[in-house]
Amino acid sequence: MANEPLWAADAKIIEIAPCDGELGAELILAGFDNYLAVVSSPEIAAAIERQHPNLCGKISSTGNAASIRRNNADVIVLRGWTSLALAHWRSIRHAEWIATPLTIHPAVAAAWFIGGVRRWLGQVESATVSSFDGAGRKLLVWRNRRRLAGSARRYLPYRLGVKGFLEQLRDSRRKHVVLRWFESLPTIAPGEDLDLLIDDAELTEVQRCLDSGPGLQPIDLYTHTGLPGTDFRSLPYYPPAIARKLLDEAREHRQLCRVPSPEHHFLSLAYHALYHKGESSGLPTSKEADGDGAGARCDHDYTAILRRLGEEVGYRGPITLESLDAYLAEKGWRPSHDMMARLARHNRWLRTRLAMENESDADNGLAVFLLRERGLQRGGVERAKRLLEEAGFCIVEARELDAAEATVAAQVVRGGNWGPGPWPASGGLPAAIIVAYDRDPLPLNRRQRKKYPFAVNARTLCKDRIRDEFNRGVPDHEHCNVVHSSDNGHEAMEYIRAICPERADAVLEKAARIKMHRDAASDVLADVTKSGRRAKIEVMRYGDRLVVKKTFKPQMLHFLEREIRFLTELSGKISSVPPLVAHGDSWFMIPFYRNVLDYRRSSGKLLPLSVAREAIIALREIYESGYALIDANIDNLLVDRDEGLKLFDFEFSHRYEQSPDRFELGYDIVGAPAGFEGDLPIQGCNSYDRNWRPYIGLSLSSLLNDPPWLQHTKRAVYYAAHAHRFLPRLARGLARAALLRGVRQDRPILQSPPLEANSEASRASSKAA
C-alpha cells in the first residue's frame, strides 16, 4: 500500500456522486486544488458546502449521468454504484487514473473484479491501494494503460465557465472565432458544446487556460491548419485558406467573443452540414426535395437555419445538398478533391458523389506524386523517378517546386495537413512534383479497394514501396511518409492546375502524347498483360501464325535490347529458347505456344520432376553459353505439346564478363553477388533455393545426380514435412477448379478457338511484363 498519492499535485480530479464531501475536503487539505465534485442536485451541493466550507465553488450539481464520460479528469473518483462505470470502458478511458474509495460495498467488490478483467485485457495496470497519509481514507486505484489519444474535444475549467473563458480570450486578444450557435452566449444549452477556431500561434496559451482546472462543459478546439489534437478526422476543420478568412474577417459579438461575418456564417455552416455531416445533417438531396422527401433527423434544423441565414446574405437557391455544394464551389469554399475523398469515409453522400465523378471520363492513367522535404534529403527526385519507372510509369515531368508552388501545394493537397500521420516523424511539406502517366492502369483488388476507396489505378500504390525505400537504412524513430499521390485522374488534374497553372496545359499535352504513343495492332486477339510494369503483352495474328507481342514502355527500352540480344544469340543454339519472329524500336514477337503444363506456385503441388530436371538443364546450357537468367523461376516456363519446354522473360538476362567456375555458382543459382551493377527484379536477387527448391522439393545436387527412385522418395518426404504449406493451397485450388467448372457449365464458352488458346498462353506471357 502506498502512503502517497500516485498522481501529481496539479492533476485534475473529478469525484462523481460524493455523499458527504469528506474525500474532497481531504484532497484540498492535501494540496490538490484542481478538485471538482459532481452531485445530482443543488440541495446536495449546498449541504456538502455547509459541512465543508473549503469545497465552496468546487461542486457542480447536475443530474446528467454522462458526466462520468464528459469531463477532462486526470483522476476520476467513482463513488458507490457509480464504481460500476468501470465496466463501460468508453466512460472512463479519458482519465489516466480511475479510483474508488475502498469500502465495504457490493459495487466496490464488483469494481475490483471488473478491474481484474481490465487488467487481463491490458487496459489498466494492477490495482493499487493508496492513501494521502497514514490516517487518510484508502482508495482502490487503477492506472489506465490506454488513455484516449488527444482529439479536438476539450473542457472549459469549471471555475471559469463559458463567460470567463471567452472574456480571457477577449482580454488577451487571442485570435479566435466561435463558429456557430453563438446567439445565446454566454449561455449554452445542456448537451451542446462550443465550437472554437483559433490561430495556430494561439494554441499553447489557449491550451494552458483549458488545462488550468477540471471541467464539464465540452468545447471543440480547432486550429486553422489542423495541428495534431485540433483536427477533424486528421484533417483541418476547414481548408487553411478558408480558416484564415474566417479568423481575419471575424466580428465582435456582444463584446464577448468574435464570430463569423454574416456571409461566412452561412458559408461555414453550409460547409459543416455538407462535408462534415452529409445526410445526417437532415438536409435533403435534390431528389428528396423534388419528391417532398424528408432528410434524416438531426440535433439542429439545418434546413431552416440555412434558409434564414441565406436570405440574409442574398442566397435564394434551394436548400439541398447538391445546390449548396454548387454554391460553395462558386464561392471557392468547396474542399479539394482529395480532402473530400478523406471526408467521404464517414459521409455517405460524399461517397456517392465522388463515386459518380470517378465514373466520368477523367484520364485515370494520369498520376501526380508529391515528394516531401525529407524525400529530397534521402535521394530526391531522381531516386523517386527511378522507382516510379520501375513500377511501370512514364515520367511526364519531375522537378522541385519553387516557393510559391510549394505554398500552394501545402494548402491545396491533403487538406493542408502535412503532419506525421501514423509515422514517427513528419516527411515535411511538399517539395517536388512528379507527373507520371500509365498507359495500362491496373484494377485494384478487393483489399486495395477497401483501403483506398477512391483510387482507380493499383499502380499508384507503388508509393508504399517508395516510402519503404526512402526509409531504408534510416533509424526507426525517423521513419516518415516521404511521398503523397493522387488517387485518380480528377485529383491529378486538380493538383496540376492548382500547383503549376502556367505549365498545366504543356504538362497535360505531354501526357497526351505519351498516351497516344503506341503501335497500332488491328490483329490483336487478346491482351494478356498482368502487371505491365515494363511492357504490354498481346496475342495477335502475324501473317498466318499466332505470335506473342511484347511492347515496352519508352523508359524500359534497355530491357527490350537485352531480350532481343539474348533471343538472337541463343534461340538457334538452345531448344528451350523461343525464336525471334520480328522486332521493332519498342517491341518484339515470339511464337505463340499452347501451354499444357497445368502448374502454378499456388496449386499446392510440386512441379513435375521431368519438367524441373529439363528446366535446370536448360539453365546449365545457358550458363555454358555465357549467360545467366537473373530472374529465372518456375513462372517463366511452359511446356508446349509439340515443342516441349520453353523458357521466356529474358529481361534480366546477364552476359558474364567472366563466367563462374561452374554452373552451381551461376548468378541464377546462388544469386547475384554483392556490388552487382546490373538490373535486378523488384524482389531482389533470385536463387535456386529461393525460386526453385520450394516447388521441386530437391536440392540442386539431388536433382542433377540422384537416381529417379531416390528423387521421388525425397520429394515425398519433403511434401509431408511441408504439408502445412501445400495442403491449404491444394484445397483452395480444388475449390477454385470446381467453381470454374460450374461456371463453364452454366455459361458455355463463345470464344473462337484462338481466343480460347489465349487463356492457356496468359501465364506464358503475362509474367514477362
PDB file of N, CA and C in Angstrom, residues 59-125:
ATOM      1  N   ILE A  59     -18.095  22.396  -6.453  1.00  0.00           N
ATOM      2  CA  ILE A  59     -19.124  21.374  -6.570  1.00  0.00           C
ATOM      3  C   ILE A  59     -20.073  21.778  -7.694  1.00  0.00           C
ATOM      4  N   SER A  60     -20.298  20.854  -8.625  1.00  0.00           N
ATOM      5  CA  SER A  60     -21.232  21.075  -9.729  1.00  0.00           C
ATOM      6  C   SER A  60     -22.447  20.190  -9.514  1.00  0.00           C
ATOM      7  N   SER A  61     -23.630  20.775  -9.599  1.00  0.00           N
ATOM      8  CA  SER A  61     -24.865  19.998  -9.432  1.00  0.00           C
ATOM      9  C   SER A  61     -25.486  19.742 -10.792  1.00  0.00           C
ATOM     10  N   THR A  62     -25.514  18.486 -11.199  1.00  0.00           N
ATOM     11  CA  THR A  62     -26.111  18.101 -12.472  1.00  0.00           C
ATOM     12  C   THR A  62     -26.649  16.701 -12.347  1.00  0.00           C
ATOM     13  N   GLY A  63     -27.783  16.459 -12.965  1.00  0.00           N
ATOM     14  CA  GLY A  63     -28.348  15.118 -12.940  1.00  0.00           C
ATOM     15  C   GLY A  63     -27.942  14.293 -14.145  1.00  0.00           C
ATOM     16  N   ASN A  64     -26.972  14.791 -14.910  1.00  0.00           N
ATOM     17  CA  ASN A  64     -26.580  14.133 -16.154  1.00  0.00           C
ATOM     18  C   ASN A  64     -25.581  13.015 -15.862  1.00  0.00           C
ATOM     19  N   ALA A  65     -25.999  11.780 -16.145  1.00  0.00           N
ATOM     20  CA  ALA A  65     -25.108  10.639 -15.886  1.00  0.00           C
ATOM     21  C   ALA A  65     -23.901  10.640 -16.805  1.00  0.00           C
ATOM     22  N   ALA A  66     -23.973  11.376 -17.923  1.00  0.00           N
ATOM     23  CA  ALA A  66     -22.847  11.413 -18.856  1.00  0.00           C
ATOM     24  C   ALA A  66     -21.660  12.168 -18.294  1.00  0.00           C
ATOM     25  N   SER A  67     -21.814  12.761 -17.117  1.00  0.00           N
ATOM     26  CA  SER A  67     -20.693  13.492 -16.511  1.00  0.00           C
ATOM     27  C   SER A  67     -19.499  12.592 -16.278  1.00  0.00           C
ATOM     28  N   ILE A  68     -19.727  11.306 -16.106  1.00  0.00           N
ATOM     29  CA  ILE A  68     -18.605  10.393 -15.911  1.00  0.00           C
ATOM     30  C   ILE A  68     -17.709  10.405 -17.134  1.00  0.00           C
ATOM     31  N   ARG A  69     -18.315  10.497 -18.298  1.00  0.00           N
ATOM     32  CA  ARG A  69     -17.549  10.448 -19.551  1.00  0.00           C
ATOM     33  C   ARG A  69     -17.169  11.828 -20.050  1.00  0.00           C
ATOM     34  N   ARG A  70     -18.043  12.815 -19.879  1.00  0.00           N
ATOM     35  CA  ARG A  70     -17.821  14.137 -20.475  1.00  0.00           C
ATOM     36  C   ARG A  70     -17.135  15.050 -19.465  1.00  0.00           C
ATOM     37  N   ASN A  71     -15.843  14.895 -19.334  1.00  0.00           N
ATOM     38  CA  ASN A  71     -15.045  15.768 -18.479  1.00  0.00           C
ATOM     39  C   ASN A  71     -13.577  15.604 -18.844  1.00  0.00           C
ATOM     40  N   ASN A  72     -12.724  16.397 -18.262  1.00  0.00           N
ATOM     41  CA  ASN A  72     -11.296  16.361 -18.581  1.00  0.00           C
ATOM     42  C   ASN A  72     -10.459  15.849 -17.412  1.00  0.00           C
ATOM     43  N   ALA A  73     -11.023  14.946 -16.634  1.00  0.00           N
ATOM     44  CA  ALA A  73     -10.338  14.474 -15.426  1.00  0.00           C
ATOM     45  C   ALA A  73      -9.064  13.709 -15.758  1.00  0.00           C
ATOM     46  N   ASP A  74      -8.001  14.020 -15.005  1.00  0.00           N
ATOM     47  CA  ASP A  74      -6.835  13.142 -14.986  1.00  0.00           C
ATOM     48  C   ASP A  74      -7.088  11.983 -14.036  1.00  0.00           C
ATOM     49  N   VAL A  75      -7.810  12.294 -12.945  1.00  0.00           N
ATOM     50  CA  VAL A  75      -8.184  11.286 -11.948  1.00  0.00           C
ATOM     51  C   VAL A  75      -9.698  11.353 -11.799  1.00  0.00           C
ATOM     52  N   ILE A  76     -10.371  10.260 -12.029  1.00  0.00           N
ATOM     53  CA  ILE A  76     -11.815  10.226 -11.842  1.00  0.00           C
ATOM     54  C   ILE A  76     -12.113   9.271 -10.690  1.00  0.00           C
ATOM     55  N   VAL A  77     -12.818   9.794  -9.681  1.00  0.00           N
ATOM     56  CA  VAL A  77     -13.137   9.022  -8.484  1.00  0.00           C
ATOM     57  C   VAL A  77     -14.608   8.637  -8.556  1.00  0.00           C
ATOM     58  N   LEU A  78     -14.870   7.355  -8.539  1.00  0.00           N
ATOM     59  CA  LEU A  78     -16.232   6.835  -8.648  1.00  0.00           C
ATOM     60  C   LEU A  78     -16.703   6.396  -7.267  1.00  0.00           C
ATOM     61  N   ARG A  79     -17.868   6.905  -6.862  1.00  0.00           N
ATOM     62  CA  ARG A  79     -18.393   6.609  -5.529  1.00  0.00           C
ATOM     63  C   ARG A  79     -19.605   5.708  -5.634  1.00  0.00           C
ATOM     64  N   GLY A  80     -19.746   4.808  -4.685  1.00  0.00           N
ATOM     65  CA  GLY A  80     -20.933   3.979  -4.604  1.00  0.00           C
ATOM     66  C   GLY A  80     -21.157   3.182  -5.873  1.00  0.00           C
ATOM     67  N   TRP A  81     -22.416   3.212  -6.338  1.00  0.00           N
ATOM     68  CA  TRP A  81     -22.769   2.419  -7.514  1.00  0.00           C
ATOM     69  C   TRP A  81     -22.141   2.941  -8.795  1.00  0.00           C
ATOM     70  N   THR A  82     -21.673   4.183  -8.773  1.00  0.00           N
ATOM     71  CA  THR A  82     -21.006   4.678  -9.983  1.00  0.00           C
ATOM     72  C   THR A  82     -19.696   3.944 -10.251  1.00  0.00           C
ATOM     73  N   SER A  83     -19.209   3.189  -9.274  1.00  0.00           N
ATOM     74  CA  SER A  83     -17.999   2.390  -9.485  1.00  0.00           C
ATOM     75  C   SER A  83     -18.184   1.386 -10.614  1.00  0.00           C
ATOM     76  N   LEU A  84     -19.428   1.031 -10.874  1.00  0.00           N
ATOM     77  CA  LEU A  84     -19.692   0.062 -11.944  1.00  0.00           C
ATOM     78  C   LEU A  84     -19.424   0.649 -13.324  1.00  0.00           C
ATOM     79  N   ALA A  85     -19.204   1.976 -13.398  1.00  0.00           N
ATOM     80  CA  ALA A  85     -18.841   2.578 -14.684  1.00  0.00           C
ATOM     81  C   ALA A  85     -17.529   2.010 -15.206  1.00  0.00           C
ATOM     82  N   LEU A  86     -16.770   1.352 -14.332  1.00  0.00           N
ATOM     83  CA  LEU A  86     -15.539   0.700 -14.772  1.00  0.00           C
ATOM     84  C   LEU A  86     -15.831  -0.365 -15.830  1.00  0.00           C
ATOM     85  N   ALA A  87     -17.069  -0.856 -15.846  1.00  0.00           N
ATOM     86  CA  ALA A  87     -17.444  -1.858 -16.844  1.00  0.00           C
ATOM     87  C   ALA A  87     -17.686  -1.237 -18.213  1.00  0.00           C
ATOM     88  N   HIS A  88     -17.902   0.088 -18.243  1.00  0.00           N
ATOM     89  CA  HIS A  88     -18.152   0.777 -19.513  1.00  0.00           C
ATOM     90  C   HIS A  88     -16.897   1.555 -19.879  1.00  0.00           C
ATOM     91  N   TRP A  89     -16.044   0.936 -20.679  1.00  0.00           N
ATOM     92  CA  TRP A  89     -14.713   1.488 -20.937  1.00  0.00           C
ATOM     93  C   TRP A  89     -14.777   2.887 -21.536  1.00  0.00           C
ATOM     94  N   ARG A  90     -15.751   3.141 -22.401  1.00  0.00           N
ATOM     95  CA  ARG A  90     -15.840   4.437 -23.050  1.00  0.00           C
ATOM     96  C   ARG A  90     -16.036   5.561 -22.037  1.00  0.00           C
ATOM     97  N   SER A  91     -16.622   5.255 -20.896  1.00  0.00           N
ATOM     98  CA  SER A  91     -16.899   6.291 -19.901  1.00  0.00           C
ATOM     99  C   SER A  91     -15.661   6.718 -19.140  1.00  0.00           C
ATOM    100  N   ILE A  92     -14.655   5.876 -19.079  1.00  0.00           N
ATOM    101  CA  ILE A  92     -13.514   6.163 -18.212  1.00  0.00           C
ATOM    102  C   ILE A  92     -12.185   6.222 -18.940  1.00  0.00           C
ATOM    103  N   ARG A  93     -12.163   5.933 -20.257  1.00  0.00           N
ATOM    104  CA  ARG A  93     -10.889   5.801 -20.955  1.00  0.00           C
ATOM    105  C   ARG A  93     -10.147   7.122 -21.096  1.00  0.00           C
ATOM    106  N   HIS A  94     -10.821   8.260 -20.850  1.00  0.00           N
ATOM    107  CA  HIS A  94     -10.169   9.561 -20.991  1.00  0.00           C
ATOM    108  C   HIS A  94      -9.264   9.877 -19.813  1.00  0.00           C
ATOM    109  N   ALA A  95      -9.490   9.240 -18.637  1.00  0.00           N
ATOM    110  CA  ALA A  95      -8.737   9.549 -17.425  1.00  0.00           C
ATOM    111  C   ALA A  95      -7.485   8.688 -17.333  1.00  0.00           C
ATOM    112  N   GLU A  96      -6.435   9.266 -16.723  1.00  0.00           N
ATOM    113  CA  GLU A  96      -5.216   8.480 -16.522  1.00  0.00           C
ATOM    114  C   GLU A  96      -5.346   7.561 -15.321  1.00  0.00           C
ATOM    115  N   TRP A  97      -6.133   7.986 -14.326  1.00  0.00           N
ATOM    116  CA  TRP A  97      -6.314   7.201 -13.120  1.00  0.00           C
ATOM    117  C   TRP A  97      -7.804   7.022 -12.852  1.00  0.00           C
ATOM    118  N   ILE A  98      -8.205   5.844 -12.444  1.00  0.00           N
ATOM    119  CA  ILE A  98      -9.577   5.559 -12.028  1.00  0.00           C
ATOM    120  C   ILE A  98      -9.503   5.058 -10.594  1.00  0.00           C
ATOM    121  N   ALA A  99     -10.291   5.676  -9.709  1.00  0.00           N
ATOM    122  CA  ALA A  99     -10.208   5.331  -8.291  1.00  0.00           C
ATOM    123  C   ALA A  99     -11.610   5.183  -7.705  1.00  0.00           C
ATOM    124  N   THR A 100     -11.700   4.403  -6.645  1.00  0.00           N
ATOM    125  CA  THR A 100     -12.934   4.290  -5.876  1.00  0.00           C
ATOM    126  C   THR A 100     -12.550   4.085  -4.413  1.00  0.00           C
ATOM    127  N   PRO A 101     -13.243   4.736  -3.477  1.00  0.00           N
ATOM    128  CA  PRO A 101     -12.918   4.534  -2.055  1.00  0.00           C
ATOM    129  C   PRO A 101     -13.021   3.065  -1.671  1.00  0.00           C
ATOM    130  N   LEU A 102     -12.057   2.609  -0.920  1.00  0.00           N
ATOM    131  CA  LEU A 102     -12.018   1.201  -0.515  1.00  0.00           C
ATOM    132  C   LEU A 102     -12.932   1.028   0.697  1.00  0.00           C
ATOM    133  N   THR A 103     -14.197   0.680   0.451  1.00  0.00           N
ATOM    134  CA  THR A 103     -15.201   0.500   1.491  1.00  0.00           C
ATOM    135  C   THR A 103     -15.890  -0.840   1.298  1.00  0.00           C
ATOM    136  N   ILE A 104     -16.665  -1.213   2.283  1.00  0.00           N
ATOM    137  CA  ILE A 104     -17.442  -2.449   2.177  1.00  0.00           C
ATOM    138  C   ILE A 104     -18.727  -2.103   1.442  1.00  0.00           C
ATOM    139  N   HIS A 105     -18.738  -2.443   0.172  1.00  0.00           N
ATOM    140  CA  HIS A 105     -19.879  -2.099  -0.678  1.00  0.00           C
ATOM    141  C   HIS A 105     -19.887  -3.087  -1.850  1.00  0.00           C
ATOM    142  N   PRO A 106     -21.052  -3.610  -2.217  1.00  0.00           N
ATOM    143  CA  PRO A 106     -21.062  -4.586  -3.333  1.00  0.00           C
ATOM    144  C   PRO A 106     -20.530  -4.009  -4.640  1.00  0.00           C
ATOM    145  N   ALA A 107     -20.738  -2.708  -4.873  1.00  0.00           N
ATOM    146  CA  ALA A 107     -20.242  -2.113  -6.113  1.00  0.00           C
ATOM    147  C   ALA A 107     -18.716  -2.078  -6.131  1.00  0.00           C
ATOM    148  N   VAL A 108     -18.089  -1.860  -4.957  1.00  0.00           N
ATOM    149  CA  VAL A 108     -16.627  -1.838  -4.881  1.00  0.00           C
ATOM    150  C   VAL A 108     -16.073  -3.235  -5.155  1.00  0.00           C
ATOM    151  N   ALA A 109     -16.721  -4.252  -4.612  1.00  0.00           N
ATOM    152  CA  ALA A 109     -16.286  -5.630  -4.883  1.00  0.00           C
ATOM    153  C   ALA A 109     -16.413  -5.948  -6.377  1.00  0.00           C
ATOM    154  N   ALA A 110     -17.524  -5.505  -6.980  1.00  0.00           N
ATOM    155  CA  ALA A 110     -17.703  -5.737  -8.411  1.00  0.00           C
ATOM    156  C   ALA A 110     -16.652  -4.976  -9.213  1.00  0.00           C
ATOM    157  N   ALA A 111     -16.335  -3.743  -8.773  1.00  0.00           N
ATOM    158  CA  ALA A 111     -15.327  -2.945  -9.473  1.00  0.00           C
ATOM    159  C   ALA A 111     -13.960  -3.617  -9.399  1.00  0.00           C
ATOM    160  N   TRP A 112     -13.655  -4.201  -8.246  1.00  0.00           N
ATOM    161  CA  TRP A 112     -12.370  -4.903  -8.119  1.00  0.00           C
ATOM    162  C   TRP A 112     -12.298  -6.054  -9.136  1.00  0.00           C
ATOM    163  N   PHE A 113     -13.391  -6.797  -9.256  1.00  0.00           N
ATOM    164  CA  PHE A 113     -13.424  -7.900 -10.223  1.00  0.00           C
ATOM    165  C   PHE A 113     -13.311  -7.370 -11.661  1.00  0.00           C
ATOM    166  N   ILE A 114     -14.076  -6.313 -11.968  1.00  0.00           N
ATOM    167  CA  ILE A 114     -14.037  -5.736 -13.317  1.00  0.00           C
ATOM    168  C   ILE A 114     -12.634  -5.209 -13.621  1.00  0.00           C
ATOM    169  N   GLY A 115     -12.008  -4.595 -12.614  1.00  0.00           N
ATOM    170  CA  GLY A 115     -10.643  -4.115 -12.794  1.00  0.00           C
ATOM    171  C   GLY A 115      -9.688  -5.245 -13.120  1.00  0.00           C
ATOM    172  N   GLY A 116      -9.917  -6.430 -12.508  1.00  0.00           N
ATOM    173  CA  GLY A 116      -9.089  -7.589 -12.835  1.00  0.00           C
ATOM    174  C   GLY A 116      -9.256  -8.010 -14.287  1.00  0.00           C
ATOM    175  N   VAL A 117     -10.482  -7.940 -14.783  1.00  0.00           N
ATOM    176  CA  VAL A 117     -10.723  -8.263 -16.192  1.00  0.00           C
ATOM    177  C   VAL A 117     -10.037  -7.239 -17.091  1.00  0.00           C
ATOM    178  N   ARG A 118     -10.157  -5.954 -16.725  1.00  0.00           N
ATOM    179  CA  ARG A 118      -9.480  -4.906 -17.498  1.00  0.00           C
ATOM    180  C   ARG A 118      -7.964  -5.108 -17.498  1.00  0.00           C
ATOM    181  N   ARG A 119      -7.445  -5.557 -16.349  1.00  0.00           N
ATOM    182  CA  ARG A 119      -6.004  -5.834 -16.270  1.00  0.00           C
ATOM    183  C   ARG A 119      -5.639  -6.979 -17.209  1.00  0.00           C
ATOM    184  N   TRP A 120      -6.457  -8.020 -17.265  1.00  0.00           N
ATOM    185  CA  TRP A 120      -6.198  -9.152 -18.153  1.00  0.00           C
ATOM    186  C   TRP A 120      -6.268  -8.719 -19.614  1.00  0.00           C
ATOM    187  N   LEU A 121      -7.138  -7.766 -19.939  1.00  0.00           N
ATOM    188  CA  LEU A 121      -7.255  -7.247 -21.304  1.00  0.00           C
ATOM    189  C   LEU A 121      -6.147  -6.255 -21.649  1.00  0.00           C
ATOM    190  N   GLY A 122      -5.316  -5.912 -20.680  1.00  0.00           N
ATOM    191  CA  GLY A 122      -4.218  -4.987 -20.935  1.00  0.00           C
ATOM    192  C   GLY A 122      -4.628  -3.531 -20.945  1.00  0.00           C
ATOM    193  N   GLN A 123      -5.820  -3.210 -20.413  1.00  0.00           N
ATOM    194  CA  GLN A 123      -6.302  -1.832 -20.451  1.00  0.00           C
ATOM    195  C   GLN A 123      -5.841  -1.022 -19.250  1.00  0.00           C
ATOM    196  N   VAL A 124      -5.664  -1.668 -18.096  1.00  0.00           N
ATOM    197  CA  VAL A 124      -5.222  -0.968 -16.887  1.00  0.00           C
ATOM    198  C   VAL A 124      -4.098  -1.763 -16.240  1.00  0.00           C
ATOM    199  N   GLU A 125      -3.382  -1.081 -15.364  1.00  0.00           N
ATOM    200  CA  GLU A 125      -2.383  -1.764 -14.561  1.00  0.00           C
ATOM    201  C   GLU A 125      -3.052  -2.393 -13.343  1.00  0.00           C
TER     202      GLU A 125
END
